[in-house]
């Protein structure tokens, strides 16, 4: 079930179900908004114990990327390009916010360059 873990930003859940003969079934439960991005992962995959951790990490990263793209489209922000670019955008927003506060006199006691 998608509602097992409560949260505001949970768009997808990776489910690992142990099977016989050292194998596992991996399925992804996604909100309808992400079904377009994650349609190839919703059928489920059977993988050995040996390769389980690698595949689950890759699927989780793929789900995270799809959620980032969806939230940027939903909020009408700049399109998601990469973690590095998103980090740079966040730093620039923070810098602009601090500069506005310094100009407004809110943080005049701090010596920030």
JSON list of C-alpha atoms in Angstrom, two decimals:
[
{"chain": "A", "resi": 1, "resn": "UNK", "atom": "CA", "xyz": [0.00, 0.00, 0.00]},
{"chain": "A", "resi": 2, "resn": "UNK", "atom": "CA", "xyz": [1.15, 3.51, -0.77]},
{"chain": "A", "resi": 3, "resn": "UNK", "atom": "CA", "xyz": [-0.15, 4.91, 2.53]},
{"chain": "A", "resi": 4, "resn": "UNK", "atom": "CA", "xyz": [1.89, 2.65, 4.82]},
{"chain": "A", "resi": 5, "resn": "UNK", "atom": "CA", "xyz": [4.55, 5.31, 5.35]},
{"chain": "A", "resi": 6, "resn": "UNK", "atom": "CA", "xyz": [3.01, 8.76, 5.79]},
{"chain": "A", "resi": 7, "resn": "UNK", "atom": "CA", "xyz": [4.66, 11.77, 4.23]},
{"chain": "A", "resi": 8, "resn": "UNK", "atom": "CA", "xyz": [4.00, 14.83, 2.15]},
{"chain": "A", "resi": 9, "resn": "UNK", "atom": "CA", "xyz": [6.51, 14.13, -0.61]},
{"chain": "A", "resi": 10, "resn": "UNK", "atom": "CA", "xyz": [6.27, 10.36, -1.03]},
{"chain": "A", "resi": 11, "resn": "UNK", "atom": "CA", "xyz": [5.58, 9.86, -4.73]},
{"chain": "A", "resi": 12, "resn": "UNK", "atom": "CA", "xyz": [6.91, 6.31, -5.15]},
{"chain": "A", "resi": 13, "resn": "UNK", "atom": "CA", "xyz": [7.66, 3.28, -3.01]},
{"chain": "A", "resi": 14, "resn": "UNK", "atom": "CA", "xyz": [10.07, 0.48, -3.92]},
{"chain": "A", "resi": 15, "resn": "UNK", "atom": "CA", "xyz": [8.76, -2.88, -2.67]},
{"chain": "A", "resi": 16, "resn": "UNK", "atom": "CA", "xyz": [11.10, -5.86, -2.30]},
{"chain": "A", "resi": 17, "resn": "UNK", "atom": "CA", "xyz": [9.39, -9.24, -1.87]},
{"chain": "A", "resi": 18, "resn": "UNK", "atom": "CA", "xyz": [11.61, -12.27, -1.10]},
{"chain": "A", "resi": 19, "resn": "UNK", "atom": "CA", "xyz": [11.00, -15.35, -3.26]},
{"chain": "A", "resi": 20, "resn": "UNK", "atom": "CA", "xyz": [12.38, -18.89, -3.31]},
{"chain": "A", "resi": 21, "resn": "UNK", "atom": "CA", "xyz": [15.83, -19.85, -4.60]},
{"chain": "A", "resi": 22, "resn": "UNK", "atom": "CA", "xyz": [17.61, -16.69, -3.44]},
{"chain": "A", "resi": 23, "resn": "UNK", "atom": "CA", "xyz": [15.55, -14.37, -5.62]},
{"chain": "A", "resi": 24, "resn": "UNK", "atom": "CA", "xyz": [13.39, -11.32, -5.01]},
{"chain": "A", "resi": 25, "resn": "UNK", "atom": "CA", "xyz": [10.59, -9.49, -6.77]},
{"chain": "A", "resi": 26, "resn": "UNK", "atom": "CA", "xyz": [10.98, -5.74, -7.02]},
{"chain": "A", "resi": 27, "resn": "UNK", "atom": "CA", "xyz": [7.95, -3.59, -7.78]},
{"chain": "A", "resi": 28, "resn": "UNK", "atom": "CA", "xyz": [7.40, 0.15, -7.68]},
{"chain": "A", "resi": 29, "resn": "UNK", "atom": "CA", "xyz": [4.18, 1.65, -6.37]},
{"chain": "A", "resi": 30, "resn": "UNK", "atom": "CA", "xyz": [3.82, 5.16, -7.70]},
{"chain": "A", "resi": 31, "resn": "UNK", "atom": "CA", "xyz": [1.25, 7.92, -7.47]},
{"chain": "A", "resi": 32, "resn": "UNK", "atom": "CA", "xyz": [-0.78, 8.41, -10.64]},
{"chain": "A", "resi": 33, "resn": "UNK", "atom": "CA", "xyz": [1.13, 11.61, -11.39]},
{"chain": "A", "resi": 34, "resn": "UNK", "atom": "CA", "xyz": [4.37, 9.65, -11.76]},
{"chain": "A", "resi": 35, "resn": "UNK", "atom": "CA", "xyz": [2.94, 6.67, -13.61]},
{"chain": "A", "resi": 36, "resn": "UNK", "atom": "CA", "xyz": [3.91, 8.27, -16.93]},
{"chain": "A", "resi": 37, "resn": "UNK", "atom": "CA", "xyz": [7.57, 8.55, -15.84]},
{"chain": "A", "resi": 38, "resn": "UNK", "atom": "CA", "xyz": [7.79, 5.16, -14.11]},
{"chain": "A", "resi": 39, "resn": "UNK", "atom": "CA", "xyz": [5.58, 2.96, -16.29]},
{"chain": "A", "resi": 40, "resn": "UNK", "atom": "CA", "xyz": [8.46, 0.61, -17.12]},
{"chain": "A", "resi": 41, "resn": "UNK", "atom": "CA", "xyz": [9.07, -0.14, -13.42]},
{"chain": "A", "resi": 42, "resn": "UNK", "atom": "CA", "xyz": [5.53, -0.90, -12.27]},
{"chain": "A", "resi": 43, "resn": "UNK", "atom": "CA", "xyz": [5.30, -4.42, -13.74]},
{"chain": "A", "resi": 44, "resn": "UNK", "atom": "CA", "xyz": [7.92, -5.83, -11.39]},
{"chain": "A", "resi": 45, "resn": "UNK", "atom": "CA", "xyz": [11.26, -7.49, -11.85]},
{"chain": "A", "resi": 46, "resn": "UNK", "atom": "CA", "xyz": [12.74, -10.70, -10.43]},
{"chain": "A", "resi": 47, "resn": "UNK", "atom": "CA", "xyz": [16.37, -10.40, -9.39]},
{"chain": "A", "resi": 48, "resn": "UNK", "atom": "CA", "xyz": [18.86, -12.52, -7.42]},
{"chain": "A", "resi": 49, "resn": "UNK", "atom": "CA", "xyz": [20.01, -11.68, -3.90]},
{"chain": "A", "resi": 50, "resn": "UNK", "atom": "CA", "xyz": [23.46, -10.92, -5.33]},
{"chain": "A", "resi": 51, "resn": "UNK", "atom": "CA", "xyz": [22.19, -8.08, -7.55]},
{"chain": "A", "resi": 52, "resn": "UNK", "atom": "CA", "xyz": [19.35, -6.85, -5.34]},
{"chain": "A", "resi": 53, "resn": "UNK", "atom": "CA", "xyz": [21.05, -3.91, -3.65]},
{"chain": "A", "resi": 54, "resn": "UNK", "atom": "CA", "xyz": [22.45, -2.48, -6.88]},
{"chain": "A", "resi": 55, "resn": "UNK", "atom": "CA", "xyz": [19.13, -2.63, -8.71]},
{"chain": "A", "resi": 56, "resn": "UNK", "atom": "CA", "xyz": [17.11, -1.23, -5.79]},
{"chain": "A", "resi": 57, "resn": "UNK", "atom": "CA", "xyz": [19.51, 1.74, -5.52]},
{"chain": "A", "resi": 58, "resn": "UNK", "atom": "CA", "xyz": [19.22, 2.42, -9.25]},
{"chain": "A", "resi": 59, "resn": "UNK", "atom": "CA", "xyz": [15.42, 2.20, -9.12]},
{"chain": "A", "resi": 60, "resn": "UNK", "atom": "CA", "xyz": [15.29, 4.49, -6.07]},
{"chain": "A", "resi": 61, "resn": "UNK", "atom": "CA", "xyz": [17.47, 7.06, -7.85]},
{"chain": "A", "resi": 62, "resn": "UNK", "atom": "CA", "xyz": [15.27, 6.82, -10.93]},
{"chain": "A", "resi": 63, "resn": "UNK", "atom": "CA", "xyz": [12.15, 7.37, -8.80]},
{"chain": "A", "resi": 64, "resn": "UNK", "atom": "CA", "xyz": [13.81, 10.35, -7.12]},
{"chain": "A", "resi": 65, "resn": "UNK", "atom": "CA", "xyz": [14.71, 11.87, -10.48]},
{"chain": "A", "resi": 66, "resn": "UNK", "atom": "CA", "xyz": [11.15, 11.37, -11.75]},
{"chain": "A", "resi": 67, "resn": "UNK", "atom": "CA", "xyz": [9.75, 13.00, -8.60]},
{"chain": "A", "resi": 68, "resn": "UNK", "atom": "CA", "xyz": [12.11, 15.97, -8.99]},
{"chain": "A", "resi": 69, "resn": "UNK", "atom": "CA", "xyz": [11.10, 16.44, -12.60]},
{"chain": "A", "resi": 70, "resn": "UNK", "atom": "CA", "xyz": [7.41, 16.18, -11.73]},
{"chain": "A", "resi": 71, "resn": "UNK", "atom": "CA", "xyz": [7.63, 18.65, -8.83]},
{"chain": "A", "resi": 72, "resn": "UNK", "atom": "CA", "xyz": [9.53, 21.18, -10.96]},
{"chain": "A", "resi": 73, "resn": "UNK", "atom": "CA", "xyz": [6.91, 20.90, -13.71]},
{"chain": "A", "resi": 74, "resn": "UNK", "atom": "CA", "xyz": [4.09, 21.13, -11.15]},
{"chain": "A", "resi": 75, "resn": "UNK", "atom": "CA", "xyz": [5.57, 24.24, -9.49]},
{"chain": "A", "resi": 76, "resn": "UNK", "atom": "CA", "xyz": [6.44, 25.82, -12.86]},
{"chain": "A", "resi": 77, "resn": "UNK", "atom": "CA", "xyz": [10.09, 26.16, -11.91]},
{"chain": "A", "resi": 78, "resn": "UNK", "atom": "CA", "xyz": [13.09, 25.77, -14.19]},
{"chain": "A", "resi": 79, "resn": "UNK", "atom": "CA", "xyz": [13.33, 22.27, -15.58]},
{"chain": "A", "resi": 80, "resn": "UNK", "atom": "CA", "xyz": [15.42, 19.79, -13.64]},
{"chain": "A", "resi": 81, "resn": "UNK", "atom": "CA", "xyz": [18.83, 19.24, -15.23]},
{"chain": "A", "resi": 82, "resn": "UNK", "atom": "CA", "xyz": [21.11, 17.63, -12.65]},
{"chain": "A", "resi": 83, "resn": "UNK", "atom": "CA", "xyz": [21.91, 17.55, -8.94]},
{"chain": "A", "resi": 84, "resn": "UNK", "atom": "CA", "xyz": [24.79, 19.95, -9.50]},
{"chain": "A", "resi": 85, "resn": "UNK", "atom": "CA", "xyz": [22.65, 22.49, -11.29]},
{"chain": "A", "resi": 86, "resn": "UNK", "atom": "CA", "xyz": [19.88, 22.23, -8.67]},
{"chain": "A", "resi": 87, "resn": "UNK", "atom": "CA", "xyz": [22.46, 22.75, -5.92]},
{"chain": "A", "resi": 88, "resn": "UNK", "atom": "CA", "xyz": [23.82, 25.82, -7.73]},
{"chain": "A", "resi": 89, "resn": "UNK", "atom": "CA", "xyz": [20.28, 27.22, -8.12]},
{"chain": "A", "resi": 90, "resn": "UNK", "atom": "CA", "xyz": [19.64, 26.71, -4.41]},
{"chain": "A", "resi": 91, "resn": "UNK", "atom": "CA", "xyz": [22.90, 28.47, -3.49]},
{"chain": "A", "resi": 92, "resn": "UNK", "atom": "CA", "xyz": [22.00, 31.42, -5.73]},
{"chain": "A", "resi": 93, "resn": "UNK", "atom": "CA", "xyz": [18.52, 31.68, -4.18]},
{"chain": "A", "resi": 94, "resn": "UNK", "atom": "CA", "xyz": [20.06, 31.63, -0.70]},
{"chain": "A", "resi": 95, "resn": "UNK", "atom": "CA", "xyz": [22.61, 34.28, -1.69]},
{"chain": "A", "resi": 96, "resn": "UNK", "atom": "CA", "xyz": [19.87, 36.55, -3.09]},
{"chain": "A", "resi": 97, "resn": "UNK", "atom": "CA", "xyz": [17.78, 36.08, 0.04]},
{"chain": "A", "resi": 98, "resn": "UNK", "atom": "CA", "xyz": [20.68, 37.01, 2.32]},
{"chain": "A", "resi": 99, "resn": "UNK", "atom": "CA", "xyz": [21.55, 40.05, 0.19]},
{"chain": "A", "resi": 100, "resn": "UNK", "atom": "CA", "xyz": [17.94, 41.29, 0.40]},
{"chain": "A", "resi": 101, "resn": "UNK", "atom": "CA", "xyz": [17.97, 40.85, 4.17]},
{"chain": "A", "resi": 102, "resn": "UNK", "atom": "CA", "xyz": [21.28, 42.72, 4.44]},
{"chain": "A", "resi": 103, "resn": "UNK", "atom": "CA", "xyz": [19.92, 45.58, 2.32]},
{"chain": "A", "resi": 104, "resn": "UNK", "atom": "CA", "xyz": [16.79, 45.73, 4.45]},
{"chain": "A", "resi": 105, "resn": "UNK", "atom": "CA", "xyz": [18.82, 46.07, 7.63]},
{"chain": "A", "resi": 106, "resn": "UNK", "atom": "CA", "xyz": [17.55, 42.86, 9.15]},
{"chain": "A", "resi": 107, "resn": "UNK", "atom": "CA", "xyz": [21.02, 41.35, 9.45]},
{"chain": "A", "resi": 108, "resn": "UNK", "atom": "CA", "xyz": [23.12, 44.53, 9.86]},
{"chain": "A", "resi": 109, "resn": "UNK", "atom": "CA", "xyz": [24.91, 43.11, 12.91]},
{"chain": "A", "resi": 110, "resn": "UNK", "atom": "CA", "xyz": [26.41, 40.26, 10.89]},
{"chain": "A", "resi": 111, "resn": "UNK", "atom": "CA", "xyz": [29.53, 40.68, 8.78]},
{"chain": "A", "resi": 112, "resn": "UNK", "atom": "CA", "xyz": [28.76, 38.50, 5.73]},
{"chain": "A", "resi": 113, "resn": "UNK", "atom": "CA", "xyz": [30.71, 38.83, 2.52]}
]
